[in-house]
Amino acid sequence: METTNGIYNKELYDLIQPKCVLMWQRAQVANFGAREGSEWVDLFGRQNSGTYNNQWMVLDVQRLQQCGSDVLWVLEQVPGRTISKDVTKVLLEQGYWASYNVPYFPEIYNLTGYPQPSIYSTCPRARIFSREQVGLSSRADVMSLMRLNRYINDPLSLGLPNNAIAARYDLPAVPDADGQPRNFTQRAYGAVDAKVVDLESFQERRTYVINGPTSDDQPVFRWSAEPLFDTIQHEGCVDEFDFGWRSYESVVGPPMLQSAPGGEGPRPRVALQIRLERRHGFTRDIGPTIGTIGVGMATVF
């Protein structure tokens, strides 16, 4: 699972390698060739093209009950460099892992030239997520969280519709305390969908998805409702994105769990989700769930 990171340091583009293996090819090779997270990030990091630079999250479902090392690996890529690390300790300490389109590793963050206040641990979306993840206990809870955008009344959003879990750049910003316009430009951009999987549906090859910008607490997105978007090409798209959640089941591909060498039992080929809840000194598994947002953020519980 990945979340895209931007490149603000234009000098990095000089390091893009035309003789390379593109991102989607390396991801497929790692998906089908790796048996654990450390092997996945090693395979993916080879022949780095420097294009489509993301934070990748690889979680080993088979290690969930052990809660030791190598449960969750994270890799971040920029032109000329990848950094990866086992972040299981972070996952277990805070009970979740979330990604906000901001680099986690300081070296990658500094190389990409991210502007303030876009800092991984303190950006508005990180603060909102930290507040909202408390008490999540079901797939439905995660679905609601992935579509959350209450920027008008949420003080952590700072009056901006992009400072929300499901960002919507198409909406207008709230004027500041003096009634003056904020430095914000509306555009057809943001979270365009969401996908949620828990352990049960993962084993069934089932994914829960919803299409379109969030309308849980905001108006339904309509191309015709905003003259600013008249020049944006959207031939073939519906005018109104008013859809509900649907589930889809994959009917192709290798078994989700395969035997590992040495009699270790089944091992997932591609690893995904977890959420652990700590209460009164013990850890309780409350239904491993993963949620992702298109052009938004990816989250592991």
PDB file of C-alpha atoms in Angstrom:
ATOM      1  CA  MET A   1       0.000   0.000   0.000  1.00  0.00           C
ATOM      2  CA  GLU A   2       1.323   3.436  -0.832  1.00  0.00           C
ATOM      3  CA  THR A   3       0.776   7.145  -0.317  1.00  0.00           C
ATOM      4  CA  THR A   4       2.328   9.606  -2.741  1.00  0.00           C
ATOM      5  CA  ASN A   5       4.917  12.132  -1.547  1.00  0.00           C
ATOM      6  CA  GLY A   6       5.553  15.316  -3.486  1.00  0.00           C
ATOM      7  CA  ILE A   7       8.907  16.577  -4.767  1.00  0.00           C
ATOM      8  CA  TYR A   8       9.439  20.276  -4.000  1.00  0.00           C
ATOM      9  CA  ASN A   9      13.206  20.203  -4.498  1.00  0.00           C
ATOM     10  CA  LYS A  10      13.358  20.382  -8.300  1.00  0.00           C
ATOM     11  CA  GLU A  11      17.064  19.488  -8.333  1.00  0.00           C
ATOM     12  CA  LEU A  12      16.078  15.913  -7.495  1.00  0.00           C
ATOM     13  CA  TYR A  13      14.633  15.519 -10.973  1.00  0.00           C
ATOM     14  CA  ASP A  14      18.179  15.513 -12.336  1.00  0.00           C
ATOM     15  CA  LEU A  15      18.630  12.128 -10.629  1.00  0.00           C
ATOM     16  CA  ILE A  16      15.790  10.414 -12.506  1.00  0.00           C
ATOM     17  CA  GLN A  17      17.148   7.384 -14.340  1.00  0.00           C
ATOM     18  CA  PRO A  18      15.753   6.657 -17.833  1.00  0.00           C
ATOM     19  CA  LYS A  19      17.458   3.252 -17.847  1.00  0.00           C
ATOM     20  CA  CYS A  20      15.587   1.701 -14.956  1.00  0.00           C
ATOM     21  CA  VAL A  21      12.543  -0.319 -13.958  1.00  0.00           C
ATOM     22  CA  LEU A  22       9.384   1.740 -13.468  1.00  0.00           C
ATOM     23  CA  MET A  23       7.500   1.826 -10.178  1.00  0.00           C
ATOM     24  CA  TRP A  24       4.571  -0.370 -11.194  1.00  0.00           C
ATOM     25  CA  GLN A  25       6.918  -3.078 -12.468  1.00  0.00           C
ATOM     26  CA  ARG A  26       9.039  -3.082  -9.317  1.00  0.00           C
ATOM     27  CA  ALA A  27       5.904  -3.212  -7.151  1.00  0.00           C
ATOM     28  CA  GLN A  28       4.593  -6.252  -9.011  1.00  0.00           C
ATOM     29  CA  VAL A  29       7.952  -8.014  -8.791  1.00  0.00           C
ATOM     30  CA  ALA A  30       8.076  -7.352  -5.040  1.00  0.00           C
ATOM     31  CA  ASN A  31       4.446  -8.430  -4.553  1.00  0.00           C
ATOM     32  CA  PHE A  32       4.964 -11.815  -6.173  1.00  0.00           C
ATOM     33  CA  GLY A  33       8.582 -12.409  -5.179  1.00  0.00           C
ATOM     34  CA  ALA A  34       8.782 -11.374  -1.527  1.00  0.00           C
ATOM     35  CA  ARG A  35       7.976 -13.617   1.424  1.00  0.00           C
ATOM     36  CA  GLU A  36       8.306 -10.952   4.120  1.00  0.00           C
ATOM     37  CA  GLY A  37       8.442  -7.192   4.499  1.00  0.00           C
ATOM     38  CA  SER A  38      12.220  -6.862   4.528  1.00  0.00           C
ATOM     39  CA  GLU A  39      12.448  -8.797   1.268  1.00  0.00           C
ATOM     40  CA  TRP A  40       9.679  -6.696  -0.304  1.00  0.00           C
ATOM     41  CA  VAL A  41      11.444  -3.388   0.345  1.00  0.00           C
ATOM     42  CA  ASP A  42      14.744  -4.858  -0.871  1.00  0.00           C
ATOM     43  CA  LEU A  43      13.226  -6.001  -4.163  1.00  0.00           C
ATOM     44  CA  PHE A  44      11.304  -2.783  -4.698  1.00  0.00           C
ATOM     45  CA  GLY A  45      14.322  -0.589  -3.987  1.00  0.00           C
ATOM     46  CA  ARG A  46      16.372  -2.044  -6.836  1.00  0.00           C
ATOM     47  CA  GLN A  47      16.590  -0.170 -10.157  1.00  0.00           C
ATOM     48  CA  ASN A  48      14.901   2.921  -8.677  1.00  0.00           C
ATOM     49  CA  SER A  49      13.458   5.057 -11.484  1.00  0.00           C
ATOM     50  CA  GLY A  50      12.833   8.092  -9.280  1.00  0.00           C
ATOM     51  CA  THR A  51       9.319   8.391 -10.704  1.00  0.00           C
ATOM     52  CA  TYR A  52       6.028   8.188  -8.780  1.00  0.00           C
ATOM     53  CA  ASN A  53       7.712   8.669  -5.406  1.00  0.00           C
ATOM     54  CA  ASN A  54       5.719   7.171  -2.562  1.00  0.00           C
ATOM     55  CA  GLN A  55       5.702   5.942   0.991  1.00  0.00           C
ATOM     56  CA  TRP A  56       5.140   2.182   0.792  1.00  0.00           C
ATOM     57  CA  MET A  57       3.727   0.198   3.732  1.00  0.00           C
ATOM     58  CA  VAL A  58       4.125  -3.593   3.873  1.00  0.00           C
ATOM     59  CA  LEU A  59       2.538  -5.469   6.749  1.00  0.00           C
ATOM     60  CA  ASP A  60       3.046  -9.182   7.405  1.00  0.00           C
ATOM     61  CA  VAL A  61      -0.372 -10.562   8.366  1.00  0.00           C
ATOM     62  CA  GLN A  62       1.154 -13.838   9.564  1.00  0.00           C
ATOM     63  CA  ARG A  63       3.158 -12.013  12.243  1.00  0.00           C
ATOM     64  CA  LEU A  64       0.194 -10.127  13.742  1.00  0.00           C
ATOM     65  CA  GLN A  65      -0.246 -12.441  16.706  1.00  0.00           C
ATOM     66  CA  GLN A  66       3.482 -12.439  17.507  1.00  0.00           C
ATOM     67  CA  CYS A  67       3.700  -8.635  17.751  1.00  0.00           C
ATOM     68  CA  GLY A  68       7.473  -8.871  17.533  1.00  0.00           C
ATOM     69  CA  SER A  69       9.683  -7.487  14.794  1.00  0.00           C
ATOM     70  CA  ASP A  70       9.061  -7.318  11.041  1.00  0.00           C
ATOM     71  CA  VAL A  71       5.303  -6.828  11.336  1.00  0.00           C
ATOM     72  CA  LEU A  72       5.328  -3.528   9.429  1.00  0.00           C
ATOM     73  CA  TRP A  73       7.990  -2.232   7.051  1.00  0.00           C
ATOM     74  CA  VAL A  74       7.929   1.228   5.482  1.00  0.00           C
ATOM     75  CA  LEU A  75       9.895   2.366   2.428  1.00  0.00           C
ATOM     76  CA  GLU A  76      10.115   5.889   1.012  1.00  0.00           C
ATOM     77  CA  GLN A  77      11.516   6.722  -2.412  1.00  0.00           C
ATOM     78  CA  VAL A  78      12.947   9.830  -4.061  1.00  0.00           C
ATOM     79  CA  PRO A  79      15.041  10.081  -7.226  1.00  0.00           C
ATOM     80  CA  GLY A  80      18.390   8.482  -6.447  1.00  0.00           C
ATOM     81  CA  ARG A  81      17.481   7.154  -3.010  1.00  0.00           C
ATOM     82  CA  THR A  82      15.209   4.834  -1.055  1.00  0.00           C
ATOM     83  CA  ILE A  83      15.069   4.444   2.727  1.00  0.00           C
ATOM     84  CA  SER A  84      13.288   1.575   4.469  1.00  0.00           C
ATOM     85  CA  LYS A  85      12.864   0.477   8.069  1.00  0.00           C
ATOM     86  CA  ASP A  86      10.991  -1.945  10.290  1.00  0.00           C
ATOM     87  CA  VAL A  87       8.544   0.368  12.110  1.00  0.00           C
ATOM     88  CA  THR A  88       6.760  -2.338  14.098  1.00  0.00           C
ATOM     89  CA  LYS A  89       7.742  -0.637  17.357  1.00  0.00           C
ATOM     90  CA  VAL A  90       6.022   2.588  16.281  1.00  0.00           C
ATOM     91  CA  LEU A  91       2.913   0.649  15.268  1.00  0.00           C
ATOM     92  CA  LEU A  92       2.687  -1.166  18.594  1.00  0.00           C
ATOM     93  CA  GLU A  93       3.425   1.904  20.715  1.00  0.00           C
ATOM     94  CA  GLN A  94       0.761   4.141  19.202  1.00  0.00           C
ATOM     95  CA  GLY A  95      -1.646   1.392  18.106  1.00  0.00           C
ATOM     96  CA  TYR A  96      -1.892   2.464  14.469  1.00  0.00           C
ATOM     97  CA  TRP A  97       0.118   3.619  11.478  1.00  0.00           C
ATOM     98  CA  ALA A  98      -1.084   6.433   9.248  1.00  0.00           C
ATOM     99  CA  SER A  99       0.312   8.185   6.190  1.00  0.00           C
ATOM    100  CA  TYR A 100      -0.488  11.764   5.136  1.00  0.00           C
ATOM    101  CA  ASN A 101       1.356  12.475   1.852  1.00  0.00           C
ATOM    102  CA  VAL A 102       4.245  13.756   3.974  1.00  0.00           C
ATOM    103  CA  PRO A 103       7.557  11.831   4.265  1.00  0.00           C
ATOM    104  CA  TYR A 104       8.106   9.962   7.528  1.00  0.00           C
ATOM    105  CA  PHE A 105      11.888   9.636   7.363  1.00  0.00           C
ATOM    106  CA  PRO A 106      13.669  12.947   8.145  1.00  0.00           C
ATOM    107  CA  GLU A 107      16.268  12.437   5.416  1.00  0.00           C
ATOM    108  CA  ILE A 108      13.601  11.949   2.742  1.00  0.00           C
ATOM    109  CA  TYR A 109      11.631  14.887   4.149  1.00  0.00           C
ATOM    110  CA  ASN A 110      14.651  17.179   3.921  1.00  0.00           C
ATOM    111  CA  LEU A 111      15.601  15.983   0.440  1.00  0.00           C
ATOM    112  CA  THR A 112      12.127  16.609  -0.964  1.00  0.00           C
ATOM    113  CA  GLY A 113      11.986  20.166   0.387  1.00  0.00           C
ATOM    114  CA  TYR A 114       8.551  19.980   1.999  1.00  0.00           C
ATOM    115  CA  PRO A 115       7.211  23.380   3.130  1.00  0.00           C
ATOM    116  CA  GLN A 116       6.114  24.162   6.679  1.00  0.00           C
ATOM    117  CA  PRO A 117       3.795  23.245   8.358  1.00  0.00           C
ATOM    118  CA  SER A 118       3.830  19.941   6.449  1.00  0.00           C
ATOM    119  CA  ILE A 119       5.575  17.831   9.092  1.00  0.00           C
ATOM    120  CA  TYR A 120       4.675  14.153   9.387  1.00  0.00           C
ATOM    121  CA  SER A 121       3.829  14.065  13.093  1.00  0.00           C
ATOM    122  CA  THR A 122       2.227  17.506  13.486  1.00  0.00           C
ATOM    123  CA  CYS A 123       0.546  18.376  10.177  1.00  0.00           C
ATOM    124  CA  PRO A 124      -3.223  19.029  10.471  1.00  0.00           C
ATOM    125  CA  ARG A 125      -4.183  15.632   9.070  1.00  0.00           C
ATOM    126  CA  ALA A 126      -1.890  13.845  11.527  1.00  0.00           C
ATOM    127  CA  ARG A 127      -3.436  15.713  14.459  1.00  0.00           C
ATOM    128  CA  ILE A 128      -6.957  14.990  13.218  1.00  0.00           C
ATOM    129  CA  PHE A 129      -6.164  11.310  12.773  1.00  0.00           C
ATOM    130  CA  SER A 130      -4.607  11.023  16.223  1.00  0.00           C
ATOM    131  CA  ARG A 131      -7.775  12.478  17.720  1.00  0.00           C
ATOM    132  CA  GLU A 132     -10.235  10.420  15.677  1.00  0.00           C
ATOM    133  CA  GLN A 133      -8.585   6.983  15.844  1.00  0.00           C
ATOM    134  CA  VAL A 134      -9.357   6.616  19.547  1.00  0.00           C
ATOM    135  CA  GLY A 135     -12.180   4.139  20.028  1.00  0.00           C
ATOM    136  CA  LEU A 136     -12.322   2.711  16.510  1.00  0.00           C
ATOM    137  CA  SER A 137     -13.637  -0.826  16.804  1.00  0.00           C
ATOM    138  CA  SER A 138     -15.301  -1.866  13.549  1.00  0.00           C
ATOM    139  CA  ARG A 139     -15.064  -1.794   9.786  1.00  0.00           C
ATOM    140  CA  ALA A 140     -17.873   0.774   9.719  1.00  0.00           C
ATOM    141  CA  ASP A 141     -15.863   3.048  12.019  1.00  0.00           C
ATOM    142  CA  VAL A 142     -12.917   2.932   9.639  1.00  0.00           C
ATOM    143  CA  MET A 143     -15.163   3.622   6.657  1.00  0.00           C
ATOM    144  CA  SER A 144     -16.440   6.763   8.361  1.00  0.00           C
ATOM    145  CA  LEU A 145     -12.941   7.876   9.290  1.00  0.00           C
ATOM    146  CA  MET A 146     -11.684   7.501   5.732  1.00  0.00           C
ATOM    147  CA  ARG A 147     -14.432   9.894   4.562  1.00  0.00           C
ATOM    148  CA  LEU A 148     -14.052  12.471   7.332  1.00  0.00           C
ATOM    149  CA  ASN A 149     -14.010  16.148   6.338  1.00  0.00           C
ATOM    150  CA  ARG A 150     -15.545  18.689   8.735  1.00  0.00           C
ATOM    151  CA  TYR A 151     -13.182  21.516   7.901  1.00  0.00           C
ATOM    152  CA  ILE A 152     -15.735  24.290   8.463  1.00  0.00           C
ATOM    153  CA  ASN A 153     -16.092  23.542  12.187  1.00  0.00           C
ATOM    154  CA  ASP A 154     -12.950  21.524  12.948  1.00  0.00           C
ATOM    155  CA  PRO A 155     -10.304  23.811  14.487  1.00  0.00           C
ATOM    156  CA  LEU A 156      -7.518  21.438  13.423  1.00  0.00           C
ATOM    157  CA  SER A 157      -8.425  21.997   9.754  1.00  0.00           C
ATOM    158  CA  LEU A 158      -7.544  25.701  10.063  1.00  0.00           C
ATOM    159  CA  GLY A 159     -10.443  26.596   7.791  1.00  0.00           C
ATOM    160  CA  LEU A 160      -9.025  24.718   4.792  1.00  0.00           C
ATOM    161  CA  PRO A 161     -10.884  21.860   3.047  1.00  0.00           C
ATOM    162  CA  ASN A 162      -7.634  20.071   2.217  1.00  0.00           C
ATOM    163  CA  ASN A 163      -6.739  19.794   5.912  1.00  0.00           C
ATOM    164  CA  ALA A 164      -8.990  16.786   6.480  1.00  0.00           C
ATOM    165  CA  ILE A 165      -8.710  13.017   6.276  1.00  0.00           C
ATOM    166  CA  ALA A 166     -10.611  13.071   2.967  1.00  0.00           C
ATOM    167  CA  ALA A 167      -9.247  16.275   1.438  1.00  0.00           C
ATOM    168  CA  ARG A 168     -11.428  18.296  -0.947  1.00  0.00           C
ATOM    169  CA  TYR A 169      -9.582  21.088  -2.713  1.00  0.00           C
ATOM    170  CA  ASP A 170     -12.694  21.860  -4.765  1.00  0.00           C
ATOM    171  CA  LEU A 171     -14.458  23.455  -1.791  1.00  0.00           C
ATOM    172  CA  PRO A 172     -13.938  27.089  -0.711  1.00  0.00           C
ATOM    173  CA  ALA A 173     -11.832  27.936   2.325  1.00  0.00           C
ATOM    174  CA  VAL A 174     -13.399  29.490   5.415  1.00  0.00           C
ATOM    175  CA  PRO A 175     -12.469  33.206   5.818  1.00  0.00           C
ATOM    176  CA  ASP A 176      -9.981  33.938   8.600  1.00  0.00           C
ATOM    177  CA  ALA A 177     -10.865  35.491  11.967  1.00  0.00           C
ATOM    178  CA  ASP A 178     -10.861  38.957  10.393  1.00  0.00           C
ATOM    179  CA  GLY A 179     -13.187  37.867   7.618  1.00  0.00           C
ATOM    180  CA  GLN A 180     -10.417  37.968   5.037  1.00  0.00           C
ATOM    181  CA  PRO A 181      -9.867  35.292   2.361  1.00  0.00           C
ATOM    182  CA  ARG A 182      -7.237  32.679   3.142  1.00  0.00           C
ATOM    183  CA  ASN A 183      -4.333  31.874   0.835  1.00  0.00           C
ATOM    184  CA  PHE A 184      -6.046  28.959  -0.879  1.00  0.00           C
ATOM    185  CA  THR A 185      -6.831  28.104  -4.504  1.00  0.00           C
ATOM    186  CA  GLN A 186      -9.760  25.857  -5.359  1.00  0.00           C
ATOM    187  CA  ARG A 187      -9.023  23.076  -7.815  1.00  0.00           C
ATOM    188  CA  ALA A 188     -10.338  19.691  -8.888  1.00  0.00           C
ATOM    189  CA  TYR A 189      -8.104  17.676  -6.585  1.00  0.00           C
ATOM    190  CA  GLY A 190      -8.239  15.657  -3.384  1.00  0.00           C
ATOM    191  CA  ALA A 191      -9.456  12.299  -2.098  1.00  0.00           C
ATOM    192  CA  VAL A 192     -11.328  10.702  -4.999  1.00  0.00           C
ATOM    193  CA  ASP A 193     -12.187   7.341  -3.409  1.00  0.00           C
ATOM    194  CA  ALA A 194     -11.613   5.127  -0.385  1.00  0.00           C
ATOM    195  CA  LYS A 195     -10.898   1.423   0.070  1.00  0.00           C
ATOM    196  CA  VAL A 196     -11.237  -0.570   3.303  1.00  0.00           C
ATOM    197  CA  VAL A 197     -10.180  -4.151   4.084  1.00  0.00           C
ATOM    198  CA  ASP A 198     -10.225  -6.047   7.368  1.00  0.00           C
ATOM    199  CA  LEU A 199      -8.713  -9.450   8.111  1.00  0.00           C
ATOM    200  CA  GLU A 200     -11.914 -11.322   7.310  1.00  0.00           C
ATOM    201  CA  SER A 201     -12.428  -9.647   3.949  1.00  0.00           C
ATOM    202  CA  PHE A 202      -8.703  -9.906   3.208  1.00  0.00           C
ATOM    203  CA  GLN A 203      -8.919 -13.680   3.453  1.00  0.00           C
ATOM    204  CA  GLU A 204     -12.016 -13.604   1.228  1.00  0.00           C
ATOM    205  CA  ARG A 205     -10.267 -11.376  -1.346  1.00  0.00           C
ATOM    206  CA  ARG A 206     -12.989  -8.799  -0.714  1.00  0.00           C
ATOM    207  CA  THR A 207     -12.497  -5.031  -0.737  1.00  0.00           C
ATOM    208  CA  TYR A 208     -14.971  -2.346   0.314  1.00  0.00           C
ATOM    209  CA  VAL A 209     -14.775   0.713  -1.917  1.00  0.00           C
ATOM    210  CA  ILE A 210     -16.519   4.028  -2.486  1.00  0.00           C
ATOM    211  CA  ASN A 211     -16.101   6.350  -5.451  1.00  0.00           C
ATOM    212  CA  GLY A 212     -15.958  10.129  -5.511  1.00  0.00           C
ATOM    213  CA  PRO A 213     -15.035  12.934  -3.093  1.00  0.00           C
ATOM    214  CA  THR A 214     -16.553  12.588   0.371  1.00  0.00           C
ATOM    215  CA  SER A 215     -20.110  13.779   0.868  1.00  0.00           C
ATOM    216  CA  ASP A 216     -20.619  12.524   4.426  1.00  0.00           C
ATOM    217  CA  ASP A 217     -20.423  16.060   5.829  1.00  0.00           C
ATOM    218  CA  GLN A 218     -19.974  18.098   2.641  1.00  0.00           C
ATOM    219  CA  PRO A 219     -21.975  18.678  -0.557  1.00  0.00           C
ATOM    220  CA  VAL A 220     -21.937  15.981  -3.209  1.00  0.00           C
ATOM    221  CA  PHE A 221     -19.339  16.790  -5.878  1.00  0.00           C
ATOM    222  CA  ARG A 222     -20.850  17.859  -9.205  1.00  0.00           C
ATOM    223  CA  TRP A 223     -18.828  18.953 -12.197  1.00  0.00           C
ATOM    224  CA  SER A 224     -21.626  21.278 -13.290  1.00  0.00           C
ATOM    225  CA  ALA A 225     -21.864  22.993  -9.901  1.00  0.00           C
ATOM    226  CA  GLU A 226     -18.518  24.788 -10.133  1.00  0.00           C
ATOM    227  CA  PRO A 227     -17.763  27.006 -13.169  1.00  0.00           C
ATOM    228  CA  LEU A 228     -14.066  26.914 -12.220  1.00  0.00           C
ATOM    229  CA  PHE A 229     -13.917  23.340 -13.482  1.00  0.00           C
ATOM    230  CA  ASP A 230     -15.540  23.901 -16.874  1.00  0.00           C
ATOM    231  CA  THR A 231     -12.154  23.657 -18.585  1.00  0.00           C
ATOM    232  CA  ILE A 232     -11.113  20.469 -16.755  1.00  0.00           C
ATOM    233  CA  GLN A 233     -11.442  17.483 -19.064  1.00  0.00           C
ATOM    234  CA  HIS A 234     -13.790  14.878 -17.612  1.00  0.00           C
ATOM    235  CA  GLU A 235     -15.322  13.189 -20.629  1.00  0.00           C
ATOM    236  CA  GLY A 236     -16.848   9.871 -19.633  1.00  0.00           C
ATOM    237  CA  CYS A 237     -17.290  10.870 -15.974  1.00  0.00           C
ATOM    238  CA  VAL A 238     -20.706  11.147 -14.404  1.00  0.00           C
ATOM    239  CA  ASP A 239     -21.684  14.692 -13.448  1.00  0.00           C
ATOM    240  CA  GLU A 240     -22.610  13.840  -9.860  1.00  0.00           C
ATOM    241  CA  PHE A 241     -20.501  11.581  -7.638  1.00  0.00           C
ATOM    242  CA  ASP A 242     -23.179  10.444  -5.212  1.00  0.00           C
ATOM    243  CA  PHE A 243     -22.249   6.833  -4.502  1.00  0.00           C
ATOM    244  CA  GLY A 244     -22.359   4.531  -1.501  1.00  0.00           C
ATOM    245  CA  TRP A 245     -19.997   1.803  -0.309  1.00  0.00           C
ATOM    246  CA  ARG A 246     -19.800  -1.393  -2.356  1.00  0.00           C
ATOM    247  CA  SER A 247     -17.837  -4.611  -1.947  1.00  0.00           C
ATOM    248  CA  TYR A 248     -15.885  -6.363  -4.674  1.00  0.00           C
ATOM    249  CA  GLU A 249     -14.286  -9.793  -4.618  1.00  0.00           C
ATOM    250  CA  SER A 250     -11.206 -10.728  -6.615  1.00  0.00           C
ATOM    251  CA  VAL A 251     -11.486 -13.984  -8.524  1.00  0.00           C
ATOM    252  CA  VAL A 252      -7.906 -14.195  -9.791  1.00  0.00           C
ATOM    253  CA  GLY A 253      -4.433 -14.395  -8.289  1.00  0.00           C
ATOM    254  CA  PRO A 254      -2.440 -16.715  -6.016  1.00  0.00           C
ATOM    255  CA  PRO A 255      -3.735 -17.850  -2.621  1.00  0.00           C
ATOM    256  CA  MET A 256      -3.521 -15.084  -0.038  1.00  0.00           C
ATOM    257  CA  LEU A 257      -1.700 -17.369   2.398  1.00  0.00           C
ATOM    258  CA  GLN A 258       1.026 -19.716   1.177  1.00  0.00           C
ATOM    259  CA  SER A 259       3.252 -22.187   2.969  1.00  0.00           C
ATOM    260  CA  ALA A 260       6.549 -20.825   4.207  1.00  0.00           C
ATOM    261  CA  PRO A 261       9.774 -22.862   4.146  1.00  0.00           C
ATOM    262  CA  GLY A 262      10.912 -24.838   7.152  1.00  0.00           C
ATOM    263  CA  GLY A 263       7.457 -25.787   8.378  1.00  0.00           C
ATOM    264  CA  GLU A 264       6.645 -22.284   9.583  1.00  0.00           C
ATOM    265  CA  GLY A 265       3.066 -22.507   8.324  1.00  0.00           C
ATOM    266  CA  PRO A 266       1.303 -20.215   5.859  1.00  0.00           C
ATOM    267  CA  ARG A 267       2.846 -16.883   4.955  1.00  0.00           C
ATOM    268  CA  PRO A 268       1.121 -14.053   3.040  1.00  0.00           C
ATOM    269  CA  ARG A 269       2.547 -13.041  -0.323  1.00  0.00           C
ATOM    270  CA  VAL A 270       1.347  -9.463   0.118  1.00  0.00           C
ATOM    271  CA  ALA A 271       0.844  -8.148   3.636  1.00  0.00           C
ATOM    272  CA  LEU A 272      -1.596  -5.528   4.781  1.00  0.00           C
ATOM    273  CA  GLN A 273      -3.515  -4.587   7.906  1.00  0.00           C
ATOM    274  CA  ILE A 274      -3.619  -4.191  11.689  1.00  0.00           C
ATOM    275  CA  ARG A 275      -5.120  -2.195  14.478  1.00  0.00           C
ATOM    276  CA  LEU A 276      -4.274  -2.904  18.086  1.00  0.00           C
ATOM    277  CA  GLU A 277      -5.908  -1.221  21.037  1.00  0.00           C
ATOM    278  CA  ARG A 278      -4.186  -0.779  24.378  1.00  0.00           C
ATOM    279  CA  ARG A 279      -6.343  -0.598  27.489  1.00  0.00           C
ATOM    280  CA  HIS A 280      -5.258  -0.941  31.120  1.00  0.00           C
ATOM    281  CA  GLY A 281      -1.903  -2.531  30.394  1.00  0.00           C
ATOM    282  CA  PHE A 282      -2.927  -5.129  27.838  1.00  0.00           C
ATOM    283  CA  THR A 283      -3.194  -5.250  24.068  1.00  0.00           C
ATOM    284  CA  ARG A 284      -6.400  -6.366  22.394  1.00  0.00           C
ATOM    285  CA  ASP A 285      -6.827  -7.213  18.718  1.00  0.00           C
ATOM    286  CA  ILE A 286     -10.072  -5.507  17.651  1.00  0.00           C
ATOM    287  CA  GLY A 287     -10.260  -6.587  14.042  1.00  0.00           C
ATOM    288  CA  PRO A 288      -7.296  -5.744  11.825  1.00  0.00           C
ATOM    289  CA  THR A 289      -8.438  -3.168   9.298  1.00  0.00           C
ATOM    290  CA  ILE A 290      -6.827  -1.160   6.568  1.00  0.00           C
ATOM    291  CA  GLY A 291      -8.230   1.918   4.895  1.00  0.00           C
ATOM    292  CA  THR A 292      -6.854   3.886   1.978  1.00  0.00           C
ATOM    293  CA  ILE A 293      -7.868   7.076   0.236  1.00  0.00           C
ATOM    294  CA  GLY A 294      -7.161   7.779  -3.408  1.00  0.00           C
ATOM    295  CA  VAL A 295      -5.029  10.926  -3.803  1.00  0.00           C
ATOM    296  CA  GLY A 296      -5.275  11.323  -0.075  1.00  0.00           C
ATOM    297  CA  MET A 297      -3.742   9.091   2.526  1.00  0.00           C
ATOM    298  CA  ALA A 298      -3.264   5.502   3.482  1.00  0.00           C
ATOM    299  CA  THR A 299      -3.870   4.167   6.946  1.00  0.00           C
ATOM    300  CA  VAL A 300      -3.103   0.949   8.756  1.00  0.00           C
ATOM    301  CA  PHE A 301      -4.899   0.027  11.972  1.00  0.00           C
TER     302      PHE A 301
END
